[in-house]
Amino acid sequence: MERVRVLVVDDSALVRKLMSTMLACDPAIEVVGTAADPLIAREKIKQLNPDVLTLDVEMPRMDGITFLENLMRLRPMPVVMVSSLTVEGADVTLRALEMGAVDFFAKPDHDLAGRFGECAQEICDKVKHAARTRPRARTTVRKLDVAPRLSADAVLPRAQTAGSRGGSPIIAIGASTGGTEAVRVVLEAMPPDAPPILVTQHIPAAFSGPFAARMDRCSAMRVCEARDGQPIQSGHAYIAPGSHHLLVMWDGAKYVCRLHDGPPVNRHKPSVDVLFRSLAASAGAATIATLLTGMGDDGARGLLELRQAGAATLVQDEDSAVVWGMPGAAWKLGAAGEMLPLDHIAPRLLALARQPLAGAMRA
């Protein structure tokens, strides 16, 4: 099997060394070179023809965003952005994803040498998945330590019976790699009086607030980062904080957001499986759920639980997904009643919400 050839672009010599060391630990990856700035990177891309680029945001002579814009116009290729965990870094990274970057990796904000090693599995997975995407315009090998994989049982036991106390429809969305743009496409198409939407997007804690603010600016709905105990209302979309799982609970006379500081589920926090399981228990057949682009399989089992509870379920199709991992896993599991292109998702969600208990797909 051919290894994924990676060019590491970062103005910090320490980060270049750490990134190269981490990536070289994976036998499926070959670091073919490094570059201290975009102008050097431009020449090395011509010379080395890498499969994937890891690209720092802040660099001398040309910033990462400008370079990315030029790259995606002249020579589109898979790019993983490397960003700082700051509000400013989050906003720039979200712009990079809009422009065609496949994914991003958040640098530790302190103790780089110590904490980079903890992220080895994450960055290797992101690079390997990026290599399998279709970019769009707009050494000694050691075994990597992998965190234990927990199911949604670690946060919320599966309910024996499904609920549907409120009766009114609730829309749930799960996404990961490529999801910030996919979620934007869905929310932009929603009217201001759409049913409430709950979104779990795999994203670091420092990024979820800026992401919610960006979605609020582009949607007719009111979009916010979810707060614990917040009532769930029509015309509002709630983004899971990057530091907590988002659950939906019935609180006497209304549905509310609940935040749970439990362990990562499927190595993610927030986890889509946790959101979907909570809806299977609290809303059941009143739920319309969709799983969008993302690597891995988080959300697949939760979507199946929702379908078994009578909910309408659909996934994004492979052609329109940046990574068809999560929706593909759900489809193969029989968790989804429909598979649609991204630009068909929002109209279908709305159509299902208008049907009594969202219609035949809930069977």
mmCIF file of C-alpha atoms in Angstrom:
data_model
loop_
_atom_site.group_PDB
_atom_site.id
_atom_site.type_symbol
_atom_site.label_atom_id
_atom_site.label_comp_id
_atom_site.label_asym_id
_atom_site.label_seq_id
_atom_site.Cartn_x
_atom_site.Cartn_y
_atom_site.Cartn_z
ATOM 1 C CA MET A 1 0.000 0.000 0.000
ATOM 2 C CA GLU A 2 1.347 3.413 -0.959
ATOM 3 C CA ARG A 3 2.000 5.779 1.917
ATOM 4 C CA VAL A 4 0.385 9.209 2.150
ATOM 5 C CA ARG A 5 3.014 11.806 1.230
ATOM 6 C CA VAL A 6 2.808 14.900 3.443
ATOM 7 C CA LEU A 7 4.404 18.342 3.296
ATOM 8 C CA VAL A 8 4.447 20.173 6.650
ATOM 9 C CA VAL A 9 4.248 23.977 6.395
ATOM 10 C CA ASP A 10 4.831 25.995 9.588
ATOM 11 C CA ASP A 11 7.040 28.945 10.489
ATOM 12 C CA SER A 12 8.025 27.360 13.826
ATOM 13 C CA ALA A 13 10.982 24.989 13.607
ATOM 14 C CA LEU A 14 9.761 23.258 16.775
ATOM 15 C CA VAL A 15 6.279 22.655 15.337
ATOM 16 C CA ARG A 16 7.729 21.393 12.050
ATOM 17 C CA LYS A 17 9.871 18.912 13.978
ATOM 18 C CA LEU A 18 7.043 17.793 16.272
ATOM 19 C CA MET A 19 4.552 17.436 13.414
ATOM 20 C CA SER A 20 7.050 15.491 11.311
ATOM 21 C CA THR A 21 7.869 13.169 14.214
ATOM 22 C CA MET A 22 4.198 12.512 14.981
ATOM 23 C CA LEU A 23 3.291 11.811 11.368
ATOM 24 C CA ALA A 24 6.335 9.587 10.839
ATOM 25 C CA CYS A 25 5.094 7.348 13.666
ATOM 26 C CA ASP A 26 2.352 6.083 11.365
ATOM 27 C CA PRO A 27 3.590 3.513 8.843
ATOM 28 C CA ALA A 28 0.933 4.688 6.355
ATOM 29 C CA ILE A 29 2.390 8.231 6.233
ATOM 30 C CA GLU A 30 5.605 9.605 4.762
ATOM 31 C CA VAL A 31 6.728 13.179 5.507
ATOM 32 C CA VAL A 32 8.348 14.183 2.224
ATOM 33 C CA GLY A 33 9.384 17.657 3.331
ATOM 34 C CA THR A 34 8.818 20.768 5.434
ATOM 35 C CA ALA A 35 8.599 24.477 4.646
ATOM 36 C CA ALA A 36 8.961 27.528 6.866
ATOM 37 C CA ASP A 37 6.635 29.752 4.822
ATOM 38 C CA PRO A 38 4.222 29.583 1.867
ATOM 39 C CA LEU A 39 6.747 30.775 -0.704
ATOM 40 C CA ILE A 40 9.083 27.905 0.148
ATOM 41 C CA ALA A 41 6.060 25.599 0.269
ATOM 42 C CA ARG A 42 5.042 26.630 -3.240
ATOM 43 C CA GLU A 43 8.371 25.451 -4.656
ATOM 44 C CA LYS A 44 8.368 22.237 -2.624
ATOM 45 C CA ILE A 45 4.879 21.358 -3.817
ATOM 46 C CA LYS A 46 6.188 21.558 -7.389
ATOM 47 C CA GLN A 47 9.259 19.462 -6.539
ATOM 48 C CA LEU A 48 7.745 16.856 -4.213
ATOM 49 C CA ASN A 49 4.129 16.558 -5.372
ATOM 50 C CA PRO A 50 2.736 15.712 -1.889
ATOM 51 C CA ASP A 51 -0.664 14.104 -1.355
ATOM 52 C CA VAL A 52 -1.567 16.290 1.651
ATOM 53 C CA LEU A 53 -0.435 19.629 3.037
ATOM 54 C CA THR A 54 -0.542 20.608 6.703
ATOM 55 C CA LEU A 55 -0.697 24.398 6.747
ATOM 56 C CA ASP A 56 -0.149 26.862 9.583
ATOM 57 C CA VAL A 57 -2.447 29.885 9.702
ATOM 58 C CA GLU A 58 -0.025 32.601 10.823
ATOM 59 C CA MET A 59 3.242 32.746 8.875
ATOM 60 C CA PRO A 60 5.701 35.352 7.542
ATOM 61 C CA ARG A 61 5.769 36.675 3.940
ATOM 62 C CA MET A 62 2.269 35.295 3.234
ATOM 63 C CA ASP A 63 -0.439 34.230 5.675
ATOM 64 C CA GLY A 64 -1.920 30.762 5.462
ATOM 65 C CA ILE A 65 -5.349 31.961 4.292
ATOM 66 C CA THR A 66 -3.949 33.878 1.315
ATOM 67 C CA PHE A 67 -1.773 30.927 0.381
ATOM 68 C CA LEU A 68 -4.721 28.529 0.699
ATOM 69 C CA GLU A 69 -6.851 30.734 -1.550
ATOM 70 C CA ASN A 70 -4.150 30.733 -4.230
ATOM 71 C CA LEU A 71 -3.503 27.015 -3.831
ATOM 72 C CA MET A 72 -7.157 26.000 -4.171
ATOM 73 C CA ARG A 73 -7.480 28.130 -7.286
ATOM 74 C CA LEU A 74 -4.279 27.022 -9.036
ATOM 75 C CA ARG A 75 -3.554 23.509 -7.699
ATOM 76 C CA PRO A 76 -6.359 22.122 -5.516
ATOM 77 C CA MET A 77 -5.106 19.512 -3.044
ATOM 78 C CA PRO A 78 -6.129 18.181 0.387
ATOM 79 C CA VAL A 79 -5.106 20.620 3.129
ATOM 80 C CA VAL A 80 -5.291 20.208 6.901
ATOM 81 C CA MET A 81 -5.050 23.587 8.647
ATOM 82 C CA VAL A 82 -3.012 23.883 11.844
ATOM 83 C CA SER A 83 -4.473 26.553 14.107
ATOM 84 C CA SER A 84 -4.081 27.966 17.595
ATOM 85 C CA LEU A 85 -6.831 27.443 20.157
ATOM 86 C CA THR A 86 -7.918 31.077 20.296
ATOM 87 C CA VAL A 87 -11.033 32.957 19.225
ATOM 88 C CA GLU A 88 -9.025 34.652 16.480
ATOM 89 C CA GLY A 89 -7.557 31.312 15.417
ATOM 90 C CA ALA A 90 -11.019 29.760 15.354
ATOM 91 C CA ASP A 91 -12.452 32.435 13.083
ATOM 92 C CA VAL A 92 -9.563 32.166 10.625
ATOM 93 C CA THR A 93 -9.772 28.370 10.619
ATOM 94 C CA LEU A 94 -13.494 28.450 9.858
ATOM 95 C CA ARG A 95 -12.725 30.759 6.919
ATOM 96 C CA ALA A 96 -10.117 28.255 5.728
ATOM 97 C CA LEU A 97 -12.700 25.468 5.785
ATOM 98 C CA GLU A 98 -15.034 27.645 3.725
ATOM 99 C CA MET A 99 -12.253 28.080 1.173
ATOM 100 C CA GLY A 100 -11.649 24.372 0.713
ATOM 101 C CA ALA A 101 -9.446 23.069 3.526
ATOM 102 C CA VAL A 102 -10.510 19.522 4.385
ATOM 103 C CA ASP A 103 -9.991 19.632 8.147
ATOM 104 C CA PHE A 104 -8.068 21.374 10.906
ATOM 105 C CA PHE A 105 -5.809 20.415 13.785
ATOM 106 C CA ALA A 106 -5.761 22.588 16.902
ATOM 107 C CA LYS A 107 -2.285 23.197 18.324
ATOM 108 C CA PRO A 108 -1.960 22.774 22.085
ATOM 109 C CA ASP A 109 -1.850 26.223 23.664
ATOM 110 C CA HIS A 110 1.024 25.356 25.999
ATOM 111 C CA ASP A 111 3.739 22.733 26.567
ATOM 112 C CA LEU A 112 3.954 21.957 22.859
ATOM 113 C CA ALA A 113 6.607 19.269 23.190
ATOM 114 C CA GLY A 114 4.715 17.501 25.969
ATOM 115 C CA ARG A 115 1.184 17.733 24.612
ATOM 116 C CA PHE A 116 1.815 17.220 20.901
ATOM 117 C CA GLY A 117 2.442 13.525 21.530
ATOM 118 C CA GLU A 118 -1.049 13.153 22.981
ATOM 119 C CA CYS A 119 -2.458 14.337 19.634
ATOM 120 C CA ALA A 120 -0.490 11.929 17.424
ATOM 121 C CA GLN A 121 -3.410 9.632 16.627
ATOM 122 C CA GLU A 122 -5.688 12.585 15.853
ATOM 123 C CA ILE A 123 -3.395 14.317 13.381
ATOM 124 C CA CYS A 124 -2.432 11.035 11.672
ATOM 125 C CA ASP A 125 -6.092 10.118 11.219
ATOM 126 C CA LYS A 126 -6.911 13.565 9.828
ATOM 127 C CA VAL A 127 -4.063 13.413 7.308
ATOM 128 C CA LYS A 128 -4.975 9.900 6.110
ATOM 129 C CA HIS A 129 -8.628 10.815 5.711
ATOM 130 C CA ALA A 130 -7.689 14.050 3.936
ATOM 131 C CA ALA A 131 -5.697 12.037 1.399
ATOM 132 C CA ARG A 132 -8.872 10.198 0.404
ATOM 133 C CA THR A 133 -10.925 13.340 -0.204
ATOM 134 C CA ARG A 134 -11.562 15.177 -3.430
ATOM 135 C CA PRO A 135 -10.308 18.742 -2.906
ATOM 136 C CA ARG A 136 -12.628 21.468 -4.048
ATOM 137 C CA ALA A 137 -11.770 25.004 -5.169
ATOM 138 C CA ARG A 138 -13.490 27.629 -3.390
ATOM 139 C CA THR A 139 12.381 6.439 10.224
ATOM 140 C CA THR A 140 11.479 4.143 13.157
ATOM 141 C CA VAL A 141 7.870 3.258 13.519
ATOM 142 C CA ARG A 142 6.375 2.976 16.977
ATOM 143 C CA LYS A 143 2.870 1.975 17.977
ATOM 144 C CA LEU A 144 0.612 4.950 18.699
ATOM 145 C CA ASP A 145 -1.217 5.024 22.008
ATOM 146 C CA VAL A 146 -4.956 5.080 21.387
ATOM 147 C CA ALA A 147 -7.467 6.306 23.946
ATOM 148 C CA PRO A 148 -10.080 3.755 24.981
ATOM 149 C CA ARG A 149 -13.240 3.926 22.910
ATOM 150 C CA LEU A 150 -16.420 4.372 24.947
ATOM 151 C CA SER A 151 -20.005 4.078 23.757
ATOM 152 C CA ALA A 152 -22.903 6.391 24.615
ATOM 153 C CA ASP A 153 -23.541 4.136 27.639
ATOM 154 C CA ALA A 154 -20.727 6.047 29.377
ATOM 155 C CA VAL A 155 -22.914 9.168 29.395
ATOM 156 C CA LEU A 156 -26.533 8.037 29.056
ATOM 157 C CA PRO A 157 -27.953 4.504 29.413
ATOM 158 C CA ARG A 158 -30.201 3.447 26.567
ATOM 159 C CA ALA A 159 -33.877 3.912 27.434
ATOM 160 C CA GLN A 160 -36.136 0.886 27.215
ATOM 161 C CA THR A 161 -38.973 2.950 25.723
ATOM 162 C CA ALA A 162 -38.936 5.944 23.398
ATOM 163 C CA GLY A 163 -40.698 9.161 24.256
ATOM 164 C CA SER A 164 -42.539 11.792 22.255
ATOM 165 C CA ARG A 165 -43.862 14.074 24.941
ATOM 166 C CA GLY A 166 -43.813 17.393 23.144
ATOM 167 C CA GLY A 167 -45.307 16.219 19.870
ATOM 168 C CA SER A 168 -43.720 19.066 17.885
ATOM 169 C CA PRO A 169 -40.885 18.054 15.539
ATOM 170 C CA ILE A 170 -37.235 18.456 16.512
ATOM 171 C CA ILE A 171 -34.411 18.314 13.963
ATOM 172 C CA ALA A 172 -31.027 16.860 14.936
ATOM 173 C CA ILE A 173 -27.801 17.112 12.927
ATOM 174 C CA GLY A 174 -24.489 15.319 13.479
ATOM 175 C CA ALA A 175 -21.280 16.107 11.596
ATOM 176 C CA SER A 176 -17.492 15.994 11.772
ATOM 177 C CA THR A 177 -14.843 16.474 9.063
ATOM 178 C CA GLY A 178 -16.202 18.909 6.481
ATOM 179 C CA GLY A 179 -19.196 19.491 8.716
ATOM 180 C CA THR A 180 -18.754 23.186 9.430
ATOM 181 C CA GLU A 181 -19.532 23.904 5.793
ATOM 182 C CA ALA A 182 -22.190 21.192 5.489
ATOM 183 C CA VAL A 183 -24.015 22.535 8.556
ATOM 184 C CA ARG A 184 -23.846 26.032 7.071
ATOM 185 C CA VAL A 185 -25.478 24.812 3.843
ATOM 186 C CA VAL A 186 -28.340 23.268 5.838
ATOM 187 C CA LEU A 187 -28.875 26.217 8.191
ATOM 188 C CA GLU A 188 -28.751 28.768 5.371
ATOM 189 C CA ALA A 189 -31.692 27.023 3.725
ATOM 190 C CA MET A 190 -33.863 27.084 6.838
ATOM 191 C CA PRO A 191 -36.694 29.650 7.263
ATOM 192 C CA PRO A 192 -36.857 31.762 10.444
ATOM 193 C CA ASP A 193 -39.759 29.689 11.805
ATOM 194 C CA ALA A 194 -38.170 26.271 11.213
ATOM 195 C CA PRO A 195 -38.485 23.591 13.895
ATOM 196 C CA PRO A 196 -35.746 23.713 16.539
ATOM 197 C CA ILE A 197 -32.442 22.269 15.389
ATOM 198 C CA LEU A 198 -29.822 20.613 17.605
ATOM 199 C CA VAL A 199 -26.323 20.306 16.135
ATOM 200 C CA THR A 200 -23.402 18.229 17.361
ATOM 201 C CA GLN A 201 -20.322 19.067 15.315
ATOM 202 C CA HIS A 202 -16.960 17.631 16.376
ATOM 203 C CA ILE A 203 -15.081 20.799 17.246
ATOM 204 C CA PRO A 204 -12.688 22.032 19.979
ATOM 205 C CA ALA A 205 -14.121 24.087 22.840
ATOM 206 C CA ALA A 206 -12.491 27.330 21.670
ATOM 207 C CA PHE A 207 -14.053 26.945 18.217
ATOM 208 C CA SER A 208 -17.698 26.150 18.997
ATOM 209 C CA GLY A 209 -18.636 29.690 20.110
ATOM 210 C CA PRO A 210 -17.191 31.378 17.002
ATOM 211 C CA PHE A 211 -18.750 28.639 14.859
ATOM 212 C CA ALA A 212 -22.197 29.297 16.368
ATOM 213 C CA ALA A 213 -21.752 33.050 15.843
ATOM 214 C CA ARG A 214 -20.782 32.481 12.207
ATOM 215 C CA MET A 215 -23.820 30.268 11.650
ATOM 216 C CA ASP A 216 -26.060 32.905 13.256
ATOM 217 C CA ARG A 217 -24.853 35.477 10.724
ATOM 218 C CA CYS A 218 -25.630 33.248 7.723
ATOM 219 C CA SER A 219 -28.973 31.775 8.821
ATOM 220 C CA ALA A 220 -32.478 33.220 9.134
ATOM 221 C CA MET A 221 -32.776 31.171 12.335
ATOM 222 C CA ARG A 222 -31.284 32.289 15.626
ATOM 223 C CA VAL A 223 -28.182 30.182 16.159
ATOM 224 C CA CYS A 224 -26.353 29.970 19.472
ATOM 225 C CA GLU A 225 -23.996 27.791 21.469
ATOM 226 C CA ALA A 226 -26.229 25.663 23.687
ATOM 227 C CA ARG A 227 -26.455 26.407 27.421
ATOM 228 C CA ASP A 228 -27.436 23.965 30.128
ATOM 229 C CA GLY A 229 -31.158 24.188 30.901
ATOM 230 C CA GLN A 230 -31.879 26.384 27.863
ATOM 231 C CA PRO A 231 -35.454 25.911 26.566
ATOM 232 C CA ILE A 232 -35.633 24.534 23.014
ATOM 233 C CA GLN A 233 -37.736 26.783 20.767
ATOM 234 C CA SER A 234 -38.794 26.886 17.123
ATOM 235 C CA GLY A 235 -36.742 29.198 14.946
ATOM 236 C CA HIS A 236 -33.624 28.463 17.009
ATOM 237 C CA ALA A 237 -30.603 26.241 16.356
ATOM 238 C CA TYR A 238 -28.372 25.075 19.202
ATOM 239 C CA ILE A 239 -24.710 24.148 18.650
ATOM 240 C CA ALA A 240 -23.101 21.726 21.109
ATOM 241 C CA PRO A 241 -20.212 23.349 23.017
ATOM 242 C CA GLY A 242 -16.870 21.810 22.143
ATOM 243 C CA SER A 243 -16.316 20.921 25.799
ATOM 244 C CA HIS A 244 -19.579 19.094 26.619
ATOM 245 C CA HIS A 245 -21.983 16.522 25.249
ATOM 246 C CA LEU A 246 -25.350 17.999 24.212
ATOM 247 C CA LEU A 247 -28.502 16.138 25.271
ATOM 248 C CA VAL A 248 -32.203 16.893 24.887
ATOM 249 C CA MET A 249 -34.396 16.261 27.918
ATOM 250 C CA TRP A 250 -38.087 16.726 28.723
ATOM 251 C CA ASP A 251 -38.489 19.123 31.654
ATOM 252 C CA GLY A 252 -42.083 19.037 32.775
ATOM 253 C CA ALA A 253 -43.675 21.024 29.981
ATOM 254 C CA LYS A 254 -40.880 21.658 27.507
ATOM 255 C CA TYR A 255 -37.739 20.284 25.941
ATOM 256 C CA VAL A 256 -34.448 21.727 27.229
ATOM 257 C CA CYS A 257 -30.768 21.472 26.374
ATOM 258 C CA ARG A 258 -28.668 19.571 28.862
ATOM 259 C CA LEU A 259 -24.867 19.693 28.857
ATOM 260 C CA HIS A 260 -22.958 16.710 30.176
ATOM 261 C CA ASP A 261 -19.284 16.821 31.147
ATOM 262 C CA GLY A 262 -18.828 13.073 30.788
ATOM 263 C CA PRO A 263 -15.989 11.197 29.090
ATOM 264 C CA PRO A 264 -15.513 11.263 25.310
ATOM 265 C CA VAL A 265 -17.785 8.852 23.434
ATOM 266 C CA ASN A 266 -16.335 7.242 20.313
ATOM 267 C CA ARG A 267 -13.345 9.418 21.277
ATOM 268 C CA HIS A 268 -15.420 12.566 20.725
ATOM 269 C CA LYS A 269 -16.754 15.211 23.053
ATOM 270 C CA PRO A 270 -19.317 16.305 22.053
ATOM 271 C CA SER A 271 -20.547 13.022 20.585
ATOM 272 C CA VAL A 272 -23.326 12.649 18.028
ATOM 273 C CA ASP A 273 -24.312 9.282 19.501
ATOM 274 C CA VAL A 274 -25.069 10.984 22.834
ATOM 275 C CA LEU A 275 -27.326 13.618 21.235
ATOM 276 C CA PHE A 276 -29.166 11.026 19.144
ATOM 277 C CA ARG A 277 -29.645 8.644 22.074
ATOM 278 C CA SER A 278 -31.071 11.420 24.252
ATOM 279 C CA LEU A 279 -33.567 12.274 21.511
ATOM 280 C CA ALA A 280 -34.551 8.636 21.060
ATOM 281 C CA ALA A 281 -35.460 8.585 24.751
ATOM 282 C CA SER A 282 -37.089 12.008 25.052
ATOM 283 C CA ALA A 283 -38.596 12.810 21.640
ATOM 284 C CA GLY A 284 -38.671 9.507 19.756
ATOM 285 C CA ALA A 285 -40.856 9.705 16.644
ATOM 286 C CA ALA A 286 -41.006 13.513 16.853
ATOM 287 C CA THR A 287 -37.343 13.606 15.785
ATOM 288 C CA ILE A 288 -35.987 14.115 12.271
ATOM 289 C CA ALA A 289 -32.263 13.338 12.283
ATOM 290 C CA THR A 290 -29.502 13.535 9.727
ATOM 291 C CA LEU A 291 -25.857 12.523 9.724
ATOM 292 C CA LEU A 292 -23.582 14.645 7.550
ATOM 293 C CA THR A 293 -19.974 14.358 6.398
ATOM 294 C CA GLY A 294 -17.379 13.153 8.901
ATOM 295 C CA MET A 295 -14.705 10.551 9.498
ATOM 296 C CA GLY A 296 -15.283 7.611 11.813
ATOM 297 C CA ASP A 297 -18.660 6.228 12.809
ATOM 298 C CA ASP A 298 -19.879 8.460 15.649
ATOM 299 C CA GLY A 299 -23.630 8.911 15.293
ATOM 300 C CA ALA A 300 -24.271 5.720 13.295
ATOM 301 C CA ARG A 301 -25.537 3.668 16.227
ATOM 302 C CA GLY A 302 -27.418 6.645 17.642
ATOM 303 C CA LEU A 303 -29.156 7.157 14.312
ATOM 304 C CA LEU A 304 -30.159 3.497 14.321
ATOM 305 C CA GLU A 305 -31.630 3.905 17.823
ATOM 306 C CA LEU A 306 -33.620 6.888 16.568
ATOM 307 C CA ARG A 307 -34.947 4.954 13.578
ATOM 308 C CA GLN A 308 -35.935 2.091 15.860
ATOM 309 C CA ALA A 309 -37.772 4.662 18.020
ATOM 310 C CA GLY A 310 -39.815 5.769 14.997
ATOM 311 C CA ALA A 311 -37.790 8.828 14.006
ATOM 312 C CA ALA A 312 -37.187 9.932 10.417
ATOM 313 C CA THR A 313 -33.518 9.407 9.565
ATOM 314 C CA LEU A 314 -31.382 10.362 6.575
ATOM 315 C CA VAL A 315 -27.717 10.691 5.673
ATOM 316 C CA GLN A 316 -25.650 12.737 3.252
ATOM 317 C CA ASP A 317 -24.579 10.874 0.124
ATOM 318 C CA GLU A 318 -20.999 9.944 -0.711
ATOM 319 C CA ASP A 319 -20.595 12.229 -3.723
ATOM 320 C CA SER A 320 -21.369 15.412 -1.766
ATOM 321 C CA ALA A 321 -19.555 14.457 1.472
ATOM 322 C CA VAL A 322 -15.978 15.506 2.176
ATOM 323 C CA VAL A 323 -15.577 12.234 4.100
ATOM 324 C CA TRP A 324 -18.280 9.557 3.903
ATOM 325 C CA GLY A 325 -17.239 7.848 7.121
ATOM 326 C CA MET A 326 -20.064 8.679 9.537
ATOM 327 C CA PRO A 327 -22.945 8.765 7.035
ATOM 328 C CA GLY A 328 -21.536 5.708 5.281
ATOM 329 C CA ALA A 329 -21.348 3.746 8.541
ATOM 330 C CA ALA A 330 -24.945 4.676 9.343
ATOM 331 C CA TRP A 331 -26.144 3.693 5.866
ATOM 332 C CA LYS A 332 -24.410 0.308 6.027
ATOM 333 C CA LEU A 333 -25.932 -0.244 9.461
ATOM 334 C CA GLY A 334 -29.438 0.333 8.120
ATOM 335 C CA ALA A 335 -29.827 3.382 10.343
ATOM 336 C CA ALA A 336 -31.033 5.749 7.618
ATOM 337 C CA GLY A 337 -34.238 5.710 5.626
ATOM 338 C CA GLU A 338 -32.861 7.976 2.893
ATOM 339 C CA MET A 339 -29.539 9.083 1.434
ATOM 340 C CA LEU A 340 -29.467 12.509 -0.221
ATOM 341 C CA PRO A 341 -27.040 15.080 -1.672
ATOM 342 C CA LEU A 342 -26.180 17.887 0.730
ATOM 343 C CA ASP A 343 -28.284 20.519 -1.042
ATOM 344 C CA HIS A 344 -31.365 18.279 -0.737
ATOM 345 C CA ILE A 345 -31.020 17.737 3.012
ATOM 346 C CA ALA A 346 -32.644 20.947 4.301
ATOM 347 C CA PRO A 347 -35.758 20.765 2.059
ATOM 348 C CA ARG A 348 -36.248 17.123 3.020
ATOM 349 C CA LEU A 349 -35.898 17.868 6.749
ATOM 350 C CA LEU A 350 -38.548 20.566 6.446
ATOM 351 C CA ALA A 351 -40.871 18.347 4.420
ATOM 352 C CA LEU A 352 -40.599 15.575 7.003
ATOM 353 C CA ALA A 353 -41.237 18.038 9.830
ATOM 354 C CA ARG A 354 -44.546 19.010 8.209
ATOM 355 C CA GLN A 355 -45.780 15.417 8.122
ATOM 356 C CA PRO A 356 -47.662 13.979 11.118
ATOM 357 C CA LEU A 357 -44.905 12.429 13.231
ATOM 358 C CA ALA A 358 -42.703 12.819 10.132
ATOM 359 C CA GLY A 359 -44.423 10.212 8.061
ATOM 360 C CA ALA A 360 -43.657 6.856 6.663
ATOM 361 C CA MET A 361 -39.888 6.924 7.139
ATOM 362 C CA ARG A 362 -40.449 6.381 10.847
ATOM 363 C CA ALA A 363 -41.614 2.858 10.366
#
